[in-house]
Short mmCIF file of C-alpha atoms and ligand atoms in Angstrom, two decimals:
data_model
loop_
_atom_site.label_atom_id
_atom_site.label_comp_id
_atom_site.label_asym_id
_atom_site.label_seq_id
_atom_site.Cartn_x
_atom_site.Cartn_y
_atom_site.Cartn_z
CA TYR A 1 138.84 105.64 154.27
CA GLN A 2 142.19 106.57 152.98
CA PHE A 3 142.72 109.46 150.63
CA TYR A 4 145.23 109.07 147.90
CA GLN A 5 148.50 110.40 149.13
CA PRO A 6 150.35 111.22 145.95
CA LYS A 7 154.01 110.60 146.62
CA SER A 8 156.37 113.51 146.47
CA ASP A 9 157.80 114.26 143.05
CA SER A 10 161.19 112.90 144.01
CA ALA A 11 159.68 109.59 145.10
CA LYS A 12 157.88 109.44 141.79
CA THR A 13 161.06 110.16 139.83
CA ASP A 14 163.02 107.58 141.83
CA ARG A 15 160.48 104.94 141.06
CA PHE A 16 160.72 105.59 137.35
CA ALA A 17 164.49 106.07 137.52
CA ASN A 18 164.66 102.42 138.59
CA ARG A 19 163.01 101.32 135.40
CA GLY A 20 165.32 99.19 133.35
CA SER A 21 167.95 98.81 136.07
CA PRO A 22 168.96 95.16 136.47
CA GLN A 23 168.50 95.12 140.27
CA THR A 24 164.98 96.43 140.25
CA LEU A 25 161.89 95.19 138.55
CA THR A 26 160.52 97.50 135.93
CA LEU A 27 157.11 99.02 136.45
CA GLU A 28 155.90 96.83 133.61
CA THR A 29 157.04 93.63 135.32
CA ARG A 30 155.61 94.77 138.62
CA LEU A 31 152.28 95.41 136.91
CA HIS A 32 152.15 91.76 135.82
CA TYR A 33 153.03 90.57 139.33
CA ALA A 34 150.42 92.92 140.76
CA LEU A 35 147.57 91.07 139.11
CA GLU A 36 148.95 87.67 140.19
CA ARG A 37 149.61 88.80 143.74
CA ASN A 38 146.25 90.48 144.18
CA GLU A 39 147.72 93.92 144.74
CA PHE A 40 144.88 95.66 142.92
CA GLU A 41 141.63 96.58 144.54
CA ILE A 42 138.54 98.47 143.52
CA PHE A 43 137.25 101.54 145.31
CA TYR A 44 133.69 102.79 144.80
CA GLN A 45 132.73 106.46 144.63
CA PRO A 46 129.06 107.33 145.14
CA LYS A 47 127.04 109.38 142.65
CA VAL A 48 123.98 111.17 143.97
CA ASN A 49 120.91 112.83 142.48
CA LEU A 50 121.25 116.58 142.93
CA LYS A 51 117.58 117.16 143.71
CA THR A 52 116.97 114.30 146.14
CA GLY A 53 120.50 113.70 147.43
CA LYS A 54 119.83 109.99 146.97
CA LEU A 55 122.47 107.51 145.81
CA THR A 56 122.10 106.74 142.11
CA GLY A 57 125.13 104.52 141.66
CA ALA A 58 128.90 104.40 141.93
CA GLU A 59 132.02 104.60 139.83
CA ALA A 60 134.54 101.79 140.21
CA LEU A 61 138.14 103.05 140.38
CA ILE A 62 141.18 100.81 140.46
CA ARG A 63 143.72 101.11 143.27
CA TRP A 64 147.19 99.58 143.47
CA LEU A 65 148.75 98.95 146.85
CA HIS A 66 152.33 97.91 146.19
CA PRO A 67 153.96 96.08 149.13
CA GLN A 68 157.04 98.35 149.07
CA ASP A 69 156.00 101.48 147.23
CA GLY A 70 152.59 101.91 148.82
CA ARG A 71 149.71 103.34 146.87
CA ILE A 72 150.41 103.99 143.21
CA SER A 73 147.91 106.19 141.42
CA PRO A 74 146.15 104.89 138.30
CA ALA A 75 147.29 108.07 136.55
CA GLU A 76 150.82 106.70 137.00
CA PHE A 77 150.45 103.08 135.96
CA LEU A 78 147.49 103.05 133.55
CA PRO A 79 149.26 104.97 130.76
CA LEU A 80 152.03 102.34 130.76
CA ALA A 81 149.54 99.48 130.92
CA GLU A 82 147.73 101.06 128.00
CA LYS A 83 150.98 101.31 126.03
CA THR A 84 151.97 97.68 126.57
CA GLY A 85 148.45 96.34 126.07
CA PHE A 86 148.38 94.88 129.60
CA ILE A 87 145.43 97.20 130.26
CA VAL A 88 143.20 94.65 128.52
CA GLU A 89 143.92 92.13 131.28
CA ILE A 90 143.51 94.77 133.98
CA ASP A 91 140.18 95.97 132.55
CA GLN A 92 138.97 92.37 132.31
CA TRP A 93 139.87 91.83 135.98
CA VAL A 94 138.12 95.08 136.97
CA LEU A 95 134.95 94.12 135.10
CA ARG A 96 134.79 90.70 136.73
CA THR A 97 135.61 92.02 140.22
CA VAL A 98 133.00 94.77 140.01
CA CYS A 99 130.25 92.47 138.70
CA GLN A 100 131.04 89.97 141.47
CA GLN A 101 130.93 92.72 144.11
CA VAL A 102 127.61 94.15 142.93
CA LYS A 103 126.16 90.65 142.90
CA THR A 104 127.52 90.04 146.41
CA TRP A 105 125.81 93.19 147.69
CA GLN A 106 122.54 91.95 146.21
CA THR A 107 123.01 88.53 147.79
CA GLU A 108 123.66 90.24 151.14
CA GLY A 109 120.24 91.85 150.84
CA PHE A 110 121.16 95.36 149.71
CA SER A 111 119.07 97.19 147.11
CA ALA A 112 120.47 96.95 143.61
CA VAL A 113 123.15 99.51 142.83
CA GLN A 114 124.44 100.42 139.39
CA VAL A 115 128.22 100.62 139.06
CA ALA A 116 130.18 102.27 136.26
CA VAL A 117 133.40 100.71 135.01
CA ASN A 118 135.99 102.70 133.04
CA LEU A 119 137.08 100.91 129.89
CA SER A 120 140.30 101.80 128.11
CA GLY A 121 140.27 102.36 124.36
CA ARG A 122 142.33 99.20 123.99
CA GLN A 123 139.75 97.09 125.78
CA PHE A 124 136.71 98.68 124.14
CA ASN A 125 138.18 98.31 120.67
CA GLN A 126 139.05 94.60 121.15
CA PRO A 127 137.12 92.38 118.78
CA GLY A 128 134.52 90.46 120.76
CA ILE A 129 134.34 92.97 123.61
CA THR A 130 130.55 92.61 123.85
CA GLU A 131 130.89 88.83 124.14
CA ARG A 132 133.50 89.23 126.89
CA ILE A 133 131.18 91.47 128.86
CA VAL A 134 128.22 89.14 128.34
CA GLU A 135 130.35 86.21 129.52
CA ILE A 136 131.25 88.04 132.74
CA LEU A 137 127.62 89.00 133.37
CA LYS A 138 126.66 85.36 132.89
CA GLN A 139 129.40 84.03 135.16
CA THR A 140 128.53 86.48 137.91
CA GLN A 141 124.77 86.26 137.26
CA LEU A 142 124.51 90.03 137.30
CA GLU A 143 121.64 91.83 135.57
CA SER A 144 123.03 93.89 132.69
CA HIS A 145 121.23 97.13 133.68
CA LEU A 146 123.38 97.27 136.82
CA LEU A 147 126.50 97.74 134.70
CA GLU A 148 127.51 101.04 133.15
CA ILE A 149 130.55 101.53 130.94
CA GLU A 150 132.51 104.81 130.90
CA LEU A 151 134.34 105.67 127.69
CA THR A 152 136.23 108.76 126.58
CA GLU A 153 135.67 110.58 123.32
CA SER A 154 139.04 109.48 121.98
CA THR A 155 138.06 105.82 122.43
CA LEU A 156 134.96 106.30 120.28
CA VAL A 157 136.49 108.27 117.44
CA LYS A 158 139.29 105.75 116.84
CA ASN A 159 137.01 103.51 114.77
CA VAL A 160 133.64 105.16 114.41
CA THR A 161 131.77 102.37 112.59
CA ALA A 162 132.95 99.67 114.98
CA ALA A 163 132.25 101.85 118.01
CA ILE A 164 128.68 102.53 116.92
CA ALA A 165 128.11 98.80 116.35
CA THR A 166 129.50 97.92 119.81
CA LEU A 167 127.45 100.63 121.51
CA ASN A 168 124.31 99.36 119.78
CA ASP A 169 125.07 95.84 121.02
CA LEU A 170 125.55 97.12 124.59
CA LYS A 171 122.32 99.12 124.36
CA GLN A 172 120.44 96.01 123.17
CA LEU A 173 121.74 94.23 126.25
CA GLY A 174 120.57 97.04 128.53
CA ILE A 175 124.08 98.15 129.50
CA GLN A 176 124.37 101.91 130.09
CA VAL A 177 127.16 103.90 128.47
CA ALA A 178 128.61 107.21 129.69
CA ILE A 179 131.01 109.58 127.94
CA ASP A 180 133.67 110.41 130.52
CA ASP A 181 135.68 113.64 130.88
CA PHE A 182 133.34 115.40 128.48
CA GLY A 183 134.57 118.71 127.18
CA THR A 184 138.27 117.82 127.15
CA GLY A 185 138.24 116.07 123.76
CA TYR A 186 138.01 117.59 120.35
CA SER A 187 134.66 116.37 119.17
CA SER A 188 131.44 118.32 119.29
CA LEU A 189 128.37 116.93 120.98
CA GLY A 190 126.64 117.04 117.59
CA TYR A 191 129.30 114.72 116.22
CA LEU A 192 129.20 112.46 119.27
CA LYS A 193 125.44 112.09 119.01
CA GLN A 194 125.85 109.45 116.30
CA PHE A 195 127.06 107.19 119.11
CA PRO A 196 124.19 105.72 121.15
CA PHE A 197 125.11 106.56 124.74
CA THR A 198 123.00 107.54 127.71
CA THR A 199 125.07 109.75 130.00
CA LEU A 200 127.52 112.64 129.80
CA LYS A 201 130.05 113.26 132.55
CA ILE A 202 131.28 116.85 132.66
CA ASP A 203 135.02 116.87 133.23
CA ARG A 204 136.29 117.99 136.61
CA CYS A 205 138.30 120.86 135.10
CA PHE A 206 135.09 122.75 134.26
CA VAL A 207 133.41 121.82 137.53
CA SER A 208 136.26 123.04 139.72
CA ASN A 209 136.24 126.39 137.96
CA VAL A 210 132.51 127.06 137.71
CA THR A 211 132.49 129.41 140.65
CA ALA A 212 135.70 131.24 139.77
CA ASP A 213 135.92 131.44 136.02
CA SER A 214 133.15 132.62 133.72
CA THR A 215 134.43 130.61 130.74
CA SER A 216 134.20 127.34 132.69
CA SER A 217 130.76 128.18 133.99
CA ALA A 218 129.58 129.05 130.47
CA ILE A 219 130.94 125.72 129.18
CA ALA A 220 129.33 123.79 132.04
CA ILE A 221 125.97 125.46 131.39
CA ALA A 222 126.25 124.81 127.65
CA ILE A 223 127.05 121.12 128.22
CA ILE A 224 124.12 120.69 130.61
CA GLN A 225 121.69 122.40 128.20
CA MET A 226 122.86 120.43 125.16
CA ALA A 227 122.67 117.17 127.10
CA GLN A 228 119.14 117.95 128.21
CA SER A 229 117.94 118.77 124.72
CA LEU A 230 119.39 115.44 123.57
CA ASN A 231 117.75 113.55 126.45
CA LEU A 232 121.03 112.55 128.03
CA LYS A 233 121.68 112.30 131.73
CA VAL A 234 124.38 114.77 132.92
CA VAL A 235 126.75 113.99 135.77
CA ALA A 236 129.27 116.48 137.12
CA GLU A 237 132.49 114.90 138.39
CA GLY A 238 134.96 116.26 140.91
CA VAL A 239 132.47 118.34 142.90
CA GLU A 240 134.35 119.56 145.96
CA THR A 241 132.45 122.56 147.34
CA GLU A 242 128.93 123.58 148.32
CA ALA A 243 129.24 126.53 145.92
CA GLU A 244 129.92 124.19 142.99
CA LYS A 245 127.01 122.02 144.03
CA ALA A 246 124.70 125.04 144.25
CA PHE A 247 125.78 126.24 140.82
CA LEU A 248 125.12 122.81 139.31
CA ALA A 249 121.73 122.53 141.02
CA GLN A 250 120.73 125.96 139.77
CA ASN A 251 121.64 124.88 136.25
CA GLN A 252 119.73 121.59 136.41
CA CYS A 253 122.58 119.12 136.40
CA ASP A 254 121.16 115.65 137.17
CA GLU A 255 123.81 114.02 139.34
CA ILE A 256 127.06 114.83 141.10
CA GLN A 257 130.12 112.90 142.15
CA GLY A 258 133.09 114.21 144.10
CA TYR A 259 134.88 114.66 147.42
CA LEU A 260 132.03 116.87 148.68
CA ILE A 261 129.88 113.74 148.74
CA SER A 262 132.60 111.16 149.34
CA PRO A 263 136.00 110.06 148.05
CA PRO A 264 136.21 106.61 146.44
CA LEU A 265 135.76 104.01 149.22
CA PRO A 266 136.71 100.36 149.69
CA PRO A 267 133.69 98.03 149.31
CA ASN A 268 133.10 97.52 153.04
CA GLN A 269 132.87 101.29 153.58
CA PHE A 270 130.89 101.98 150.43
CA SER A 271 128.20 99.59 151.60
CA GLN A 272 127.20 102.14 154.28
CA TYR A 273 125.58 104.05 151.40
CA LEU A 274 123.48 101.06 150.43
CA THR A 275 120.06 100.36 151.85
CA LYS A 276 118.54 96.99 152.61
CA ALA A 277 116.10 95.93 149.91
P1 C2E B 1 137.96 109.23 135.74
O1 C2E B 1 137.28 108.04 135.19
O2 C2E B 1 137.59 110.56 135.17
O3 C2E B 1 137.72 109.17 137.31
C1 C2E B 1 137.56 110.29 138.13
C2 C2E B 1 138.83 110.60 138.89
O4 C2E B 1 138.62 111.77 139.69
C3 C2E B 1 139.26 109.51 139.85
O5 C2E B 1 140.68 109.54 139.92
C4 C2E B 1 138.66 109.99 141.17
O6 C2E B 1 139.29 109.45 142.32
C5 C2E B 1 138.91 111.47 141.05
N1 C2E B 1 137.99 112.28 141.84
C6 C2E B 1 136.73 112.00 142.21
N2 C2E B 1 136.18 113.03 142.90
C7 C2E B 1 137.12 114.00 142.95
C8 C2E B 1 137.15 115.32 143.52
O7 C2E B 1 136.18 115.81 144.10
N3 C2E B 1 138.30 116.03 143.38
C9 C2E B 1 139.39 115.52 142.72
N4 C2E B 1 140.47 116.28 142.64
N5 C2E B 1 139.39 114.27 142.17
C10 C2E B 1 138.27 113.53 142.28
P2 C2E B 1 141.52 108.19 139.94
O8 C2E B 1 140.81 107.16 140.74
O9 C2E B 1 142.91 108.57 140.31
O10 C2E B 1 141.47 107.71 138.43
C11 C2E B 1 142.07 108.48 137.42
C12 C2E B 1 141.66 107.99 136.06
O11 C2E B 1 142.19 106.67 135.84
C13 C2E B 1 140.16 107.83 135.88
O12 C2E B 1 139.57 109.07 135.56
C14 C2E B 1 140.09 106.84 134.74
O13 C2E B 1 140.29 107.47 133.51
C15 C2E B 1 141.28 105.95 135.04
N6 C2E B 1 140.84 104.75 135.76
C16 C2E B 1 140.61 104.57 137.07
N7 C2E B 1 140.23 103.29 137.35
C17 C2E B 1 140.23 102.65 136.14
C18 C2E B 1 139.95 101.29 135.74
O14 C2E B 1 139.56 100.42 136.53
N8 C2E B 1 140.08 100.99 134.40
C19 C2E B 1 140.47 101.93 133.48
N9 C2E B 1 140.58 101.57 132.18
N10 C2E B 1 140.73 103.22 133.83
C20 C2E B 1 140.61 103.57 135.14
MG1 MG B 2 135.40 107.62 134.83
MG1 MG B 3 136.06 111.37 134.43
MG1 MG B 4 139.61 111.42 133.93
#
């Protein structure tokens, strides 16, 4: 596999410095070309049960390999795509590609694996989002319980009534919903509980400090305990060390995801984690 090699700061600045110059395509234009030219791909990062060590699913993460600039991190291009609204097309492509891939693994004889797709606020708050998802599941003939959607708190609080309605529709369909980056937003878990979701993902910033900083470890413990009392599954993201893993196990976290287990992998390498049905 290939780790993300974030370009040096100067390379990053140069790339953005080119924006708007007549000789060079803007990042926005290149984003449009990227979809047409198949420059995007999806990597899959395993999630495992902390007690058994067994694979429980994967998170799908978009990757952009630009022919000249090399790998461009989603943290660089997604904010712009979100601003221009192009994220809706990207998210649609990701959903379809992931559903197709999961179906392909099944067809190849692997046991079913659940994959989580990150949805931007723009995409989630589109009218008819449930219908779009249903359409993709139909086209790819994928069972709905194999799809999980990851949303952030800010996505849900934008339009509370509509979000609750959409989440109820997804629940009816058997699609799982996770709150991503939990702990970094402004809403309390009590407030968030009005939204019907199934999983909480503890943000990496708390996980990477659990062994060093008592505030982070207190927050991580509090999140795990609250989630348990509300019957939610808790996943810790960004687990990099055995010490973090031990801390999470001791505090009854359900699942972990992070470089300690594996970085995000291209589909052909991820399939080594799958077992034959
Ligand atoms: P996220 O959904 O919170 O995804 C987790 C991020 O943490 C990923 O970064 C992943 O590669 C990284 N990560 C996983 N394990 C570790 C670890 O042990 N240590 C460290 N330092 N990092 C780890 P990535 O792939 O760069 O994605 C960044 C963000 O971009 C994601 O955060 C998500 O918000 C967004 N994103 C990624 N793919 C998509 C997509 O297909 N659609 C949408 N709408 N957003 C996406
Ligand atoms: Mg995520
Ligand atoms: Mg996250
Ligand atoms: Mg994040």
